[in-house]
PDB file of C-alpha atoms in Angstrom:
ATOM      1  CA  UNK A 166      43.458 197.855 210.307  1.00 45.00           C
ATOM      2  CA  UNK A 167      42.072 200.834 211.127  1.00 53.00           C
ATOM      3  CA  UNK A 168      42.081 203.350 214.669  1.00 74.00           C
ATOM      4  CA  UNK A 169      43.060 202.614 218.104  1.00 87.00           C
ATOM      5  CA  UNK A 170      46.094 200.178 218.232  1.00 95.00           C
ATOM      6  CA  UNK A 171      44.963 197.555 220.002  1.00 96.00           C
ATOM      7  CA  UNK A 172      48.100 197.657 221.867  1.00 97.00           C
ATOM      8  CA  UNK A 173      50.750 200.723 222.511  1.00 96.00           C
ATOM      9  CA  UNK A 174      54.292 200.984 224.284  1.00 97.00           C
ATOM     10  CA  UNK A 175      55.436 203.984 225.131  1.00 95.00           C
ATOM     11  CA  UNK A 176      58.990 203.964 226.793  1.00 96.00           C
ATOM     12  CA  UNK A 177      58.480 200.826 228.414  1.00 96.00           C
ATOM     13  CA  UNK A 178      61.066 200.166 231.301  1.00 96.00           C
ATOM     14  CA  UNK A 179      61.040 197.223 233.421  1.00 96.00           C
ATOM     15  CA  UNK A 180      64.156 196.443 235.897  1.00 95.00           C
ATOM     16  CA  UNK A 181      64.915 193.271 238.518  1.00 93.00           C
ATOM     17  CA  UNK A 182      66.976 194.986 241.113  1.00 91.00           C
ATOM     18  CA  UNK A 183      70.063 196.212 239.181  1.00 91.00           C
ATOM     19  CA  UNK A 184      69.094 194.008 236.145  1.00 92.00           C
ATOM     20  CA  UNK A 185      67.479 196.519 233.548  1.00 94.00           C
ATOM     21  CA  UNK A 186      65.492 194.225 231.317  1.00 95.00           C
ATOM     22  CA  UNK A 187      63.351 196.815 229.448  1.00 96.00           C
ATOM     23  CA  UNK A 188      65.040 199.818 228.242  1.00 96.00           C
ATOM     24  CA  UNK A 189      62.273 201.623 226.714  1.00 96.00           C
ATOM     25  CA  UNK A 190      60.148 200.134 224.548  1.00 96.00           C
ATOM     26  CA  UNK A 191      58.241 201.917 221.703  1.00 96.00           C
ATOM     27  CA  UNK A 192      56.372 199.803 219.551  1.00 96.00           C
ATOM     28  CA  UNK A 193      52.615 199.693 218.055  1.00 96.00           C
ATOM     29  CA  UNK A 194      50.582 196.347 217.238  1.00 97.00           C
ATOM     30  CA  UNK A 195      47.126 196.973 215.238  1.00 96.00           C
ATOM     31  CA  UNK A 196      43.585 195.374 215.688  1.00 95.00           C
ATOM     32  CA  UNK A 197      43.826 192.392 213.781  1.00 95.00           C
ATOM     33  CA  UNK A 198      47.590 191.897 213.264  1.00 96.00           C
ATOM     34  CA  UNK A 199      49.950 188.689 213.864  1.00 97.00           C
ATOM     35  CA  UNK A 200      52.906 190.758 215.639  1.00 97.00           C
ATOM     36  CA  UNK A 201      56.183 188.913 216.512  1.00 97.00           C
ATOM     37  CA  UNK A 202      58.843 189.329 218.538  1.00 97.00           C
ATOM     38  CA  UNK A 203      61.939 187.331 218.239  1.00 96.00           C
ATOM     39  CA  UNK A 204      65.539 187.459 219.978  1.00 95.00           C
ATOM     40  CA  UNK A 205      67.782 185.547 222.188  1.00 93.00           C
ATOM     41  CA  UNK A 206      67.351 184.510 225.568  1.00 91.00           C
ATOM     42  CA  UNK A 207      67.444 187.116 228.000  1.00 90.00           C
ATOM     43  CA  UNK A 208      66.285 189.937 225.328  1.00 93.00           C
ATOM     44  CA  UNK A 209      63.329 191.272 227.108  1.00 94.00           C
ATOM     45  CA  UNK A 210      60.552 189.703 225.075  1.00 95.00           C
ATOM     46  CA  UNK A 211      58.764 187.373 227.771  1.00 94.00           C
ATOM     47  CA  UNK A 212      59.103 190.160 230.076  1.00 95.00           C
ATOM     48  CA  UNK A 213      57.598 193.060 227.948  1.00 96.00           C
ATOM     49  CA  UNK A 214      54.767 190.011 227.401  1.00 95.00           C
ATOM     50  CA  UNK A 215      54.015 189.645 230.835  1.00 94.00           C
ATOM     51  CA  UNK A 216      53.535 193.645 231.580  1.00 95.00           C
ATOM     52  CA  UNK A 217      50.918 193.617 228.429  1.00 95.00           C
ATOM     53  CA  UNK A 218      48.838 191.810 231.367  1.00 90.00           C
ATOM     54  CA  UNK A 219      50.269 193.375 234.187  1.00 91.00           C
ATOM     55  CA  UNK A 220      51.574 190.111 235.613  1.00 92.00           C
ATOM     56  CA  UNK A 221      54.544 192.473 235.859  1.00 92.00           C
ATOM     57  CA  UNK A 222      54.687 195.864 236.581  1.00 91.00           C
ATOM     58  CA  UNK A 223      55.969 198.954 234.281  1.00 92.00           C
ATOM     59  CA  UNK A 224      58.888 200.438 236.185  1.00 91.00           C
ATOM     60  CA  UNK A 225      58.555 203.622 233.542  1.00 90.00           C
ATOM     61  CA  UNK A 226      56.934 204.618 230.739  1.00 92.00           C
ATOM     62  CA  UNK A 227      53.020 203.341 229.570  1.00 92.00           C
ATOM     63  CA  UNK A 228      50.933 200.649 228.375  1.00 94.00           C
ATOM     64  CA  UNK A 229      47.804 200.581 226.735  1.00 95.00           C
ATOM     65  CA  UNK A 230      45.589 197.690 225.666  1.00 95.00           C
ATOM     66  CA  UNK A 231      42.511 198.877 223.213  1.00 94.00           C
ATOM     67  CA  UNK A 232      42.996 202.598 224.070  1.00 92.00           C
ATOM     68  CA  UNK A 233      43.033 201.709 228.136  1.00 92.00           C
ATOM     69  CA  UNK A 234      46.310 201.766 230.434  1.00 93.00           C
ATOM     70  CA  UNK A 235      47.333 198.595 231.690  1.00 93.00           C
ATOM     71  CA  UNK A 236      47.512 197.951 235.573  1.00 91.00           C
ATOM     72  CA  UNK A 237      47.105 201.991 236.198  1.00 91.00           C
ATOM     73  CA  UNK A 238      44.723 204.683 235.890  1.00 90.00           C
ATOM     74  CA  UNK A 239      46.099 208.649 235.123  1.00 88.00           C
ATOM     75  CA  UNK A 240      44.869 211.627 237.497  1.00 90.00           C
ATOM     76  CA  UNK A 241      46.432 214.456 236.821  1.00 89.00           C
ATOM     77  CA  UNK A 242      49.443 213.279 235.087  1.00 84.00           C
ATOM     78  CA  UNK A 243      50.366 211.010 237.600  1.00 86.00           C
ATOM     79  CA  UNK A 244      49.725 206.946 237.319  1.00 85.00           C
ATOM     80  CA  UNK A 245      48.212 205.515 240.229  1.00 89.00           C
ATOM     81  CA  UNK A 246      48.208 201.392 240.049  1.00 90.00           C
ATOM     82  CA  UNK A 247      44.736 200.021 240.281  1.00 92.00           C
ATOM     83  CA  UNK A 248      43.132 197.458 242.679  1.00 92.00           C
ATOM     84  CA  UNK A 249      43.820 193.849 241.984  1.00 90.00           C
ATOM     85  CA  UNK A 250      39.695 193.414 241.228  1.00 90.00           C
ATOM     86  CA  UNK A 251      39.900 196.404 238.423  1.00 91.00           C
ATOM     87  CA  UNK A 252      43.445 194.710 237.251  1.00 90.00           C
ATOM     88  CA  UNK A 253      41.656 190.883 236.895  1.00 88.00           C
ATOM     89  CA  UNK A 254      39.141 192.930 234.912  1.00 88.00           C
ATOM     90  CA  UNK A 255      41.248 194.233 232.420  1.00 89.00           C
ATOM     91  CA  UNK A 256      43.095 190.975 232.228  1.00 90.00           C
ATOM     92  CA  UNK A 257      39.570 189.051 231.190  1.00 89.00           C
ATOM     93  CA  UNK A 258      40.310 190.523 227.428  1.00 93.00           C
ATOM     94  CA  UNK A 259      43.457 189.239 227.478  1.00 95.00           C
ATOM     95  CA  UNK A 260      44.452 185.689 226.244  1.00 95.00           C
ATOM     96  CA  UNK A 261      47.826 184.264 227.486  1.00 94.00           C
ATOM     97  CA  UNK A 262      49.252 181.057 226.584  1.00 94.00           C
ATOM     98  CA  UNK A 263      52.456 179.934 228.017  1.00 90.00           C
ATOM     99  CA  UNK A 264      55.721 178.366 227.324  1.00 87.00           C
ATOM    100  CA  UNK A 265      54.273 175.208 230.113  1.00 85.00           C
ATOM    101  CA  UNK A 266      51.272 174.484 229.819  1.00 84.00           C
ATOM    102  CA  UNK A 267      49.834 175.280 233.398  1.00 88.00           C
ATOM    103  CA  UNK A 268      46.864 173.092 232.756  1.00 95.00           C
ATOM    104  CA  UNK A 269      44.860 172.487 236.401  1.00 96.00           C
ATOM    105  CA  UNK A 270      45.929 168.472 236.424  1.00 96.00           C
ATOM    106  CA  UNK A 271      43.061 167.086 238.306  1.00 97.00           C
ATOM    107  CA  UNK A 272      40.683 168.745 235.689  1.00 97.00           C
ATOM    108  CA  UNK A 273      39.836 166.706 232.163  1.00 98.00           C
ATOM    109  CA  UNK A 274      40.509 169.090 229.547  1.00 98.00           C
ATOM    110  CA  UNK A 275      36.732 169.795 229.099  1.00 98.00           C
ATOM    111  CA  UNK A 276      36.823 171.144 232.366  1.00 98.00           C
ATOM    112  CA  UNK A 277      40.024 172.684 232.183  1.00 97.00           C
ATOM    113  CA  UNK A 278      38.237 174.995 229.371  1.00 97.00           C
ATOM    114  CA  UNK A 279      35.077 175.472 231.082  1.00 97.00           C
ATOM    115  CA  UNK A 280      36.366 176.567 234.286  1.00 96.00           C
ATOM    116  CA  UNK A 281      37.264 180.716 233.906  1.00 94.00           C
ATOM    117  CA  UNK A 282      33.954 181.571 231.985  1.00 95.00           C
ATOM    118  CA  UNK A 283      32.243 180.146 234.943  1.00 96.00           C
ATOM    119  CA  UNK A 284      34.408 181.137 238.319  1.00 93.00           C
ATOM    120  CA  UNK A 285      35.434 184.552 236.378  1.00 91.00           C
ATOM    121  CA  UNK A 286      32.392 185.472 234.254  1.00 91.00           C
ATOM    122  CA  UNK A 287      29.541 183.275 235.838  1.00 94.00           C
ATOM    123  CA  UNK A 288      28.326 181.506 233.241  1.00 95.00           C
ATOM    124  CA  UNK A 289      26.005 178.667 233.218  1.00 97.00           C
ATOM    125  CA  UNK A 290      27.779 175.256 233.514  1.00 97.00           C
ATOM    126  CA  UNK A 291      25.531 174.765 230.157  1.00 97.00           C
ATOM    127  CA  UNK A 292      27.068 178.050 227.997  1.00 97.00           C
ATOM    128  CA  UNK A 293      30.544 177.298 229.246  1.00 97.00           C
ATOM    129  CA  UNK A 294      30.278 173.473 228.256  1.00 97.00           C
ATOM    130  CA  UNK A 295      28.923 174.232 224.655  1.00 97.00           C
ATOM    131  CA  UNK A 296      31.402 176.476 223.937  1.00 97.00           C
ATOM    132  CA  UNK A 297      34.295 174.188 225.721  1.00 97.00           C
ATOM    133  CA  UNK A 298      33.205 171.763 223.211  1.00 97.00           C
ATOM    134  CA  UNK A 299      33.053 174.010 220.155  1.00 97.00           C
ATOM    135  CA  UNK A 300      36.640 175.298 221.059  1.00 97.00           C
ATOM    136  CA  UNK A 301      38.378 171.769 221.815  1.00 97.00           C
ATOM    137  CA  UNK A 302      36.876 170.570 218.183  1.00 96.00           C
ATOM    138  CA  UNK A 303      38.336 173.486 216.812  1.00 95.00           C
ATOM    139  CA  UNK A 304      42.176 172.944 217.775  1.00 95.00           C
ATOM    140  CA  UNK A 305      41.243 169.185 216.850  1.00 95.00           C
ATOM    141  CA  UNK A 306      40.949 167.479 220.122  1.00 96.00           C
ATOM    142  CA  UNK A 307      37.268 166.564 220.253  1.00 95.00           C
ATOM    143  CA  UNK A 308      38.027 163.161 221.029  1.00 97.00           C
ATOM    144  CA  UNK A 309      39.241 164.062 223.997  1.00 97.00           C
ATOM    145  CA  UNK A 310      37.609 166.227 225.913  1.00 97.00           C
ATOM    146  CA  UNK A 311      37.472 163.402 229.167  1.00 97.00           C
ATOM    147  CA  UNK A 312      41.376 163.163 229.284  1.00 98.00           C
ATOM    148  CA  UNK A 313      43.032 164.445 232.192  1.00 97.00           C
ATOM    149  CA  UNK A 314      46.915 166.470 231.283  1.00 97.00           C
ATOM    150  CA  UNK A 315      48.319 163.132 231.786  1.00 96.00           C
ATOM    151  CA  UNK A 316      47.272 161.443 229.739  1.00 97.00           C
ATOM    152  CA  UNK A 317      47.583 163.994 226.563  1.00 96.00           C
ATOM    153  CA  UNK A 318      51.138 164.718 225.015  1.00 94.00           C
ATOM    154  CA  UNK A 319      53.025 167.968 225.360  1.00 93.00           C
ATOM    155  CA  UNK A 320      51.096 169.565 221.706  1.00 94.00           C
ATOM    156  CA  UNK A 321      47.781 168.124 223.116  1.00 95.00           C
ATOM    157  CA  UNK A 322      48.364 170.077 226.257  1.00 96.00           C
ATOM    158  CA  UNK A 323      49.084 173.323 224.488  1.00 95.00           C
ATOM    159  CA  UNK A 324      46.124 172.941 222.275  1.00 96.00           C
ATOM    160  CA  UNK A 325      43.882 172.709 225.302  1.00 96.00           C
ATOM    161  CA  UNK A 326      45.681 175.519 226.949  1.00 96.00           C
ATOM    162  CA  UNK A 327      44.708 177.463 223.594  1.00 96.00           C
ATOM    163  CA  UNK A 328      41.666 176.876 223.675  1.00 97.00           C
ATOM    164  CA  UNK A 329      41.138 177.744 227.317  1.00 96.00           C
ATOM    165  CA  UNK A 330      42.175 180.954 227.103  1.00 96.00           C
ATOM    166  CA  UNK A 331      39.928 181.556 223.672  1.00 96.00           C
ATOM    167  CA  UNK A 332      36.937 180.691 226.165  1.00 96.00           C
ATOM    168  CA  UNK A 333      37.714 183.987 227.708  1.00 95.00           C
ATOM    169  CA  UNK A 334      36.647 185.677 224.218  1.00 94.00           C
ATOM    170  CA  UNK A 335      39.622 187.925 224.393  1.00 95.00           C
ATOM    171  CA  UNK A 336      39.978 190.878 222.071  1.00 95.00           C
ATOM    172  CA  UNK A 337      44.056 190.201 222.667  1.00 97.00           C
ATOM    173  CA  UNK A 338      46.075 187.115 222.815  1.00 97.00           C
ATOM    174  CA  UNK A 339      49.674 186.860 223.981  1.00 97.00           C
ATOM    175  CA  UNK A 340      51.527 183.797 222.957  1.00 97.00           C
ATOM    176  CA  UNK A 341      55.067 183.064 224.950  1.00 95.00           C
ATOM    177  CA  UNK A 342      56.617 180.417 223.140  1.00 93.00           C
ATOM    178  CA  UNK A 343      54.029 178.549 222.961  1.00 93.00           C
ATOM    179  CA  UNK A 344      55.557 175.447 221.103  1.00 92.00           C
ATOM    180  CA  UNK A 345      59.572 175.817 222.802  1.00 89.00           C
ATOM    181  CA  UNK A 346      58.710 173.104 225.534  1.00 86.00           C
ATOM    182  CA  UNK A 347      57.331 170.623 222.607  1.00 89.00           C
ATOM    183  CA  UNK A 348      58.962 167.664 220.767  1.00 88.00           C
ATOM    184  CA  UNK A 349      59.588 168.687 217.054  1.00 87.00           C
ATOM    185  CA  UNK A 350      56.650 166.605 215.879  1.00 87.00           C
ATOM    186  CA  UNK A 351      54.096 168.245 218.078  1.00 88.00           C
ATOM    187  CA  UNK A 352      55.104 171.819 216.812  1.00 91.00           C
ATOM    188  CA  UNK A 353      53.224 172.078 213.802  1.00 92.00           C
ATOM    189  CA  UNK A 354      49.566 170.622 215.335  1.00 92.00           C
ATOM    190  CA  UNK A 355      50.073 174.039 217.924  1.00 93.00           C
ATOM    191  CA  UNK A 356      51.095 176.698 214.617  1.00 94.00           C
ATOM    192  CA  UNK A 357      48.441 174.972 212.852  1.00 94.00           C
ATOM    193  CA  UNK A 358      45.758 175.766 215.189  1.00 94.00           C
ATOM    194  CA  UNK A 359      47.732 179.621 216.055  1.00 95.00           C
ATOM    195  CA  UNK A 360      47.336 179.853 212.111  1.00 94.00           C
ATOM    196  CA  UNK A 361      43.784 179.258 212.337  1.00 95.00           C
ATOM    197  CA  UNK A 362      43.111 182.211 214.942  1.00 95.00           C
ATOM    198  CA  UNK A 363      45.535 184.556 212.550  1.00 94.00           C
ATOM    199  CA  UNK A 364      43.147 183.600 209.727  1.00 94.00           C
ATOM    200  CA  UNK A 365      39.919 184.589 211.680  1.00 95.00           C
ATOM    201  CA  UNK A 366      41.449 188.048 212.734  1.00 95.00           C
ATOM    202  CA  UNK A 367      42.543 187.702 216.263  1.00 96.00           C
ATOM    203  CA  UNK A 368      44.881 189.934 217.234  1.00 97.00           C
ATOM    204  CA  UNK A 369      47.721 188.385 218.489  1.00 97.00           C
ATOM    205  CA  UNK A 370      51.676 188.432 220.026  1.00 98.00           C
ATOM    206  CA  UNK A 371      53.781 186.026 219.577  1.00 97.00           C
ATOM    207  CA  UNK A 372      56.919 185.548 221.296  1.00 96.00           C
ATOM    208  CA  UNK A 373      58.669 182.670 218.736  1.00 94.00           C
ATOM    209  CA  UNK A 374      61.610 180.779 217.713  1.00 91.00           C
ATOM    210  CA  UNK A 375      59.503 179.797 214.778  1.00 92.00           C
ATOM    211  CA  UNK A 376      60.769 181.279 212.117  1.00 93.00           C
ATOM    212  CA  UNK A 377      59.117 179.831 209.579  1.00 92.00           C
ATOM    213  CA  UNK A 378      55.590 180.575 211.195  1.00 94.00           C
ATOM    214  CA  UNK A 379      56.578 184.298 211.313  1.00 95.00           C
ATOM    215  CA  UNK A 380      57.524 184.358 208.187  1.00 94.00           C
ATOM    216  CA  UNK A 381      54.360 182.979 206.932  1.00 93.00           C
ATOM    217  CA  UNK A 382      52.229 184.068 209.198  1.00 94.00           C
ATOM    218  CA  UNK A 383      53.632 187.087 210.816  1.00 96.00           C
ATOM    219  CA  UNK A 384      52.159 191.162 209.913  1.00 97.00           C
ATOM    220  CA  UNK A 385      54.658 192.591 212.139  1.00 97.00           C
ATOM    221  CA  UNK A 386      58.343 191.624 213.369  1.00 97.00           C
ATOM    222  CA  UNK A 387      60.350 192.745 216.062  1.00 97.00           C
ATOM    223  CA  UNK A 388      63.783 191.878 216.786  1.00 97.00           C
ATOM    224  CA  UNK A 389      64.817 192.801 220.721  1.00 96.00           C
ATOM    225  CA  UNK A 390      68.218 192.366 222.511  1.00 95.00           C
ATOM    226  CA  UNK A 391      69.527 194.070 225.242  1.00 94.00           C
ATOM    227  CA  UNK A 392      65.567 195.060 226.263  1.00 96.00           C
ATOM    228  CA  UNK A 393      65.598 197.545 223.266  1.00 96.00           C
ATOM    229  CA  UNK A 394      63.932 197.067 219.527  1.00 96.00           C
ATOM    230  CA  UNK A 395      66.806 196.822 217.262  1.00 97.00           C
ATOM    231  CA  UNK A 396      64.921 196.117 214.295  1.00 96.00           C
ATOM    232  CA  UNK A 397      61.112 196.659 213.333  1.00 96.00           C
ATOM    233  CA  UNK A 398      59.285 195.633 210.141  1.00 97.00           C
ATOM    234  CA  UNK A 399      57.320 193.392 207.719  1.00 97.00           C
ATOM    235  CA  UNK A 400      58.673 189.428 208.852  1.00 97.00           C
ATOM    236  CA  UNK A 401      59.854 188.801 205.287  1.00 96.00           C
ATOM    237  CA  UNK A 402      61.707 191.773 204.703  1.00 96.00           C
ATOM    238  CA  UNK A 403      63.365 191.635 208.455  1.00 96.00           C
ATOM    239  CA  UNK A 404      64.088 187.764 208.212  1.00 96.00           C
ATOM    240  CA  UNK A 405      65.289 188.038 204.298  1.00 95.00           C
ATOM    241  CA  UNK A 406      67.378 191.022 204.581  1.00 95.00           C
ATOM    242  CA  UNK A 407      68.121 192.274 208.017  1.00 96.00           C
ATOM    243  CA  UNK A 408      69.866 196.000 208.442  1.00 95.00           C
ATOM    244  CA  UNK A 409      71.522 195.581 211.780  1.00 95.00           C
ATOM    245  CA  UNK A 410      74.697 194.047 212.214  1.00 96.00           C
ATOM    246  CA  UNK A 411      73.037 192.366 215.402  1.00 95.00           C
ATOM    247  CA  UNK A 412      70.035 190.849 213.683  1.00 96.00           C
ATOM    248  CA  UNK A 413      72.105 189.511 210.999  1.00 95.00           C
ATOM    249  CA  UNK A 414      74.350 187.505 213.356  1.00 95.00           C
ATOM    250  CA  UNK A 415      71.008 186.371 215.855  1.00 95.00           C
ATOM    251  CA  UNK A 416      69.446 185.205 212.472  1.00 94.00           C
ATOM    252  CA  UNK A 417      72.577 183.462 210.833  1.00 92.00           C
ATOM    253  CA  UNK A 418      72.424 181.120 213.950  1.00 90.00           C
ATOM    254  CA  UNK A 419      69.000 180.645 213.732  1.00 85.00           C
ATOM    255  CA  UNK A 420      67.576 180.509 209.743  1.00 79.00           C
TER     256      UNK A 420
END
């Protein structure tokens, strides 16, 4: 892992109204790396998430995805926020999977994959399909490609939601508990497939309650409360023997 980090925080600050969620975030994740972030409810994490792809905006500091700001552009040392076009341009080479699934319900989940390479990219019906296929065998749902949401369970749904935003090609994918709305049993079919991408070098951030999987899988682990990083470092050494008093007690009621 080498260069540019693929993504870079520098003093992030995000607030609702008097609620200041973000207190300045520093943190680094590298091409290639499995980077989590774990904490309780309320910590920040979904939030810092959702300004990697501007679907909120910085209130202070910078973000950069791949060496480019996020949702701004710099002229003489002042940030000016870009157009909505340049932002859903920027936001192509970013994957996000949610905590819901947000699949279009009408759509089978063939179609469900197919659909941004075409309306975003304008691809052929004929790319988009053969790579819809290719990516719904991959997370292990080639049998069924013609089901609508309904009629696939809660895991199923994620899977396709995976592999819809993997039809994007993204350099980046964000990941925001992607297995916390799921019955027990349908958890590991999701980290299986999120184990797969690690494998193949996707760069990816992972905002989990699965321990295990950042143990395991993890390169990188933050722990946030209060919307500031009170603990950085390799997942095994951070889950095994935490240095904060606060991490300790999080992780004692979590491990």
């Amino acid at each position: 892992m080498t260069g540019e980090p693929m993504v870079k925080a520098e003093g992030v600050h995000k607030s609702y109204g008097a609620a200041h969620i973000l207190r300045g975030i520093d943190l680094e994740v590298q091409n290639g790396e499995v980077f989590c972030l774990v904490g309780p409810s309320g910590s920040g994490k979904s939030t810092f998430l959702r300004c990697i792809n501007h679907l909120e905006r910085v209130d202070g500091g910078r973000l950069s995805v791949d060496g480019q700001l996020v949702g701004y552009r710099e002229k003489n040392g002042k940030l000016y926020e870009l157009k909505d076009s340049e932002v859903a341009v920027q936001r192509r080479d970013i994957g996000m999977v949610f905590q819901r699934f947000n699949l279009f319900p009408h759509m089978t989940a063939l179609a469900n994959v197919m659909e941004a390479p075409i309306q975003v990219k304008g691809e052929s019906k004929a790319v988009a399909r053969e790579r819809a296929e290719r990516l719904l065998d991959r997370v292990g749902l080639r049998d069924k490609m013609g089901n609508y949401p309904s009629q696939l369970s809660g895991g199923q749904q994620q899977r396709v939601a995976i592999a819809r935003a993997l039809a994007m090609e993204p350099k980046l994918m964000l990941f925001d508990e992607p297995t916390s709305a799921l019955d027990p049993e349908l958890v590991g079919d999701v980290l299986d497939v999120m184990r797969d991408l690690a494998e193949s070098g996707m760069t990816m951030i992972v905002v989990t309650h699965e321990m295990g999987f950042a143990r395991e899988v993890g390169d990188s682990l933050v722990f946030m409360d209060g919307g500031v990083v009170v603990e950085s470092g390799n997942p095994r050494d951070v889950l095994g023997n935490p240095q904060h008093d606060r991490t300790k007690a999080f992780l004692s009621k979590v491990l």
